[in-house]
Amino acid sequence: LIRLNSQGLKYWKAFSTFSISFVYNDEIMVQDDDFGLFKQSNDSLVLAPSGKGFINKRFYFAKQFNNRVLLANRIKGLYNYEPDSKKSEKLNRIVCNANQTLIDDFVSSGIITNDHKIILGTNSGGCIVVNEKGKILSKITKGTGIQHNNIHALYLDTDENLWLGLDKGISRCDIAEPISYWNELQGLEGSVTSMIKYKEILFIGTL
């Protein structure tokens, strides 16, 4: 872990291996695979609240969301971390339908949008868009138009367009546009003759 500021260069060595870092209320926190979660205090790394709970739970996404941190790994999926909570255990798994996808497709990265959607990239299943409870809202995959399902990085530009760094090239997704589009790539074949929406599910009739 390296810090560079007006006072010069400062670095901290991992006890084993640093895997991910994040900022919570202006505090830098970093996960050490074999020793847990640490936070920066003055010029030292000290064990964070419930830090031992992070041992052998390597996370690939960690981002503050209100007064907690949302995390994701390939072992059990989504987690909540509440450093300021009065609960004895501050790291807890979120039971949700996104977990199996994050485990099976190997979650690799993630971001949170301005409208509080969480977009999680994977190594083999593209992206899933979930809410704060981990419910899958939509998927972004090769079947919906991106070039490859192996996601290395995600970026939101100032217009809320989603850019994906892929195994093969870059894709842009206009997730802020209030328009959905389906064609043969998404499995919609033939000429559309009718549509009806029932219980938030759109049914389309074709010839």
Short mmCIF file of C-alpha atoms in Angstrom, two decimals, residues 13-21 30-38 47 51-60 73 75:
data_model
loop_
_atom_site.label_atom_id
_atom_site.label_comp_id
_atom_site.label_asym_id
_atom_site.label_seq_id
_atom_site.Cartn_x
_atom_site.Cartn_y
_atom_site.Cartn_z
CA LYS A 13 3.95 -3.98 3.39
CA ALA A 14 1.29 -6.67 3.47
CA PHE A 15 1.53 -9.36 6.14
CA SER A 16 0.65 -11.86 3.39
CA THR A 17 -1.03 -10.41 0.26
CA PHE A 18 -3.20 -7.32 -0.16
CA SER A 19 -6.23 -8.16 -2.28
CA ILE A 20 -8.56 -5.14 -2.32
CA SER A 21 -8.80 -1.69 -0.79
CA VAL A 30 -7.27 -2.74 2.87
CA GLN A 31 -7.81 -6.50 2.96
CA ASP A 32 -4.92 -8.82 3.73
CA ASP A 33 -5.80 -12.35 2.59
CA ASP A 34 -4.42 -14.20 5.62
CA PHE A 35 -4.79 -11.59 8.37
CA GLY A 36 -8.07 -9.76 7.68
CA LEU A 37 -9.17 -6.18 7.09
CA PHE A 38 -7.04 -3.27 8.23
CA LEU A 47 -7.18 -4.13 12.49
CA GLY A 51 -11.43 -7.40 10.58
CA LYS A 52 -10.70 -11.06 11.31
CA GLY A 53 -13.94 -11.94 9.51
CA PHE A 54 -12.25 -11.04 6.22
CA ILE A 55 -9.62 -13.78 6.49
CA ASN A 56 -9.70 -16.10 3.44
CA LYS A 57 -12.64 -14.26 1.90
CA ARG A 58 -10.88 -12.46 -0.96
CA PHE A 59 -13.21 -9.77 -2.32
CA TYR A 60 -13.22 -8.42 -5.88
CA ASN A 73 -16.49 -12.43 -3.74
CA ILE A 75 -17.07 -17.89 -2.40
#
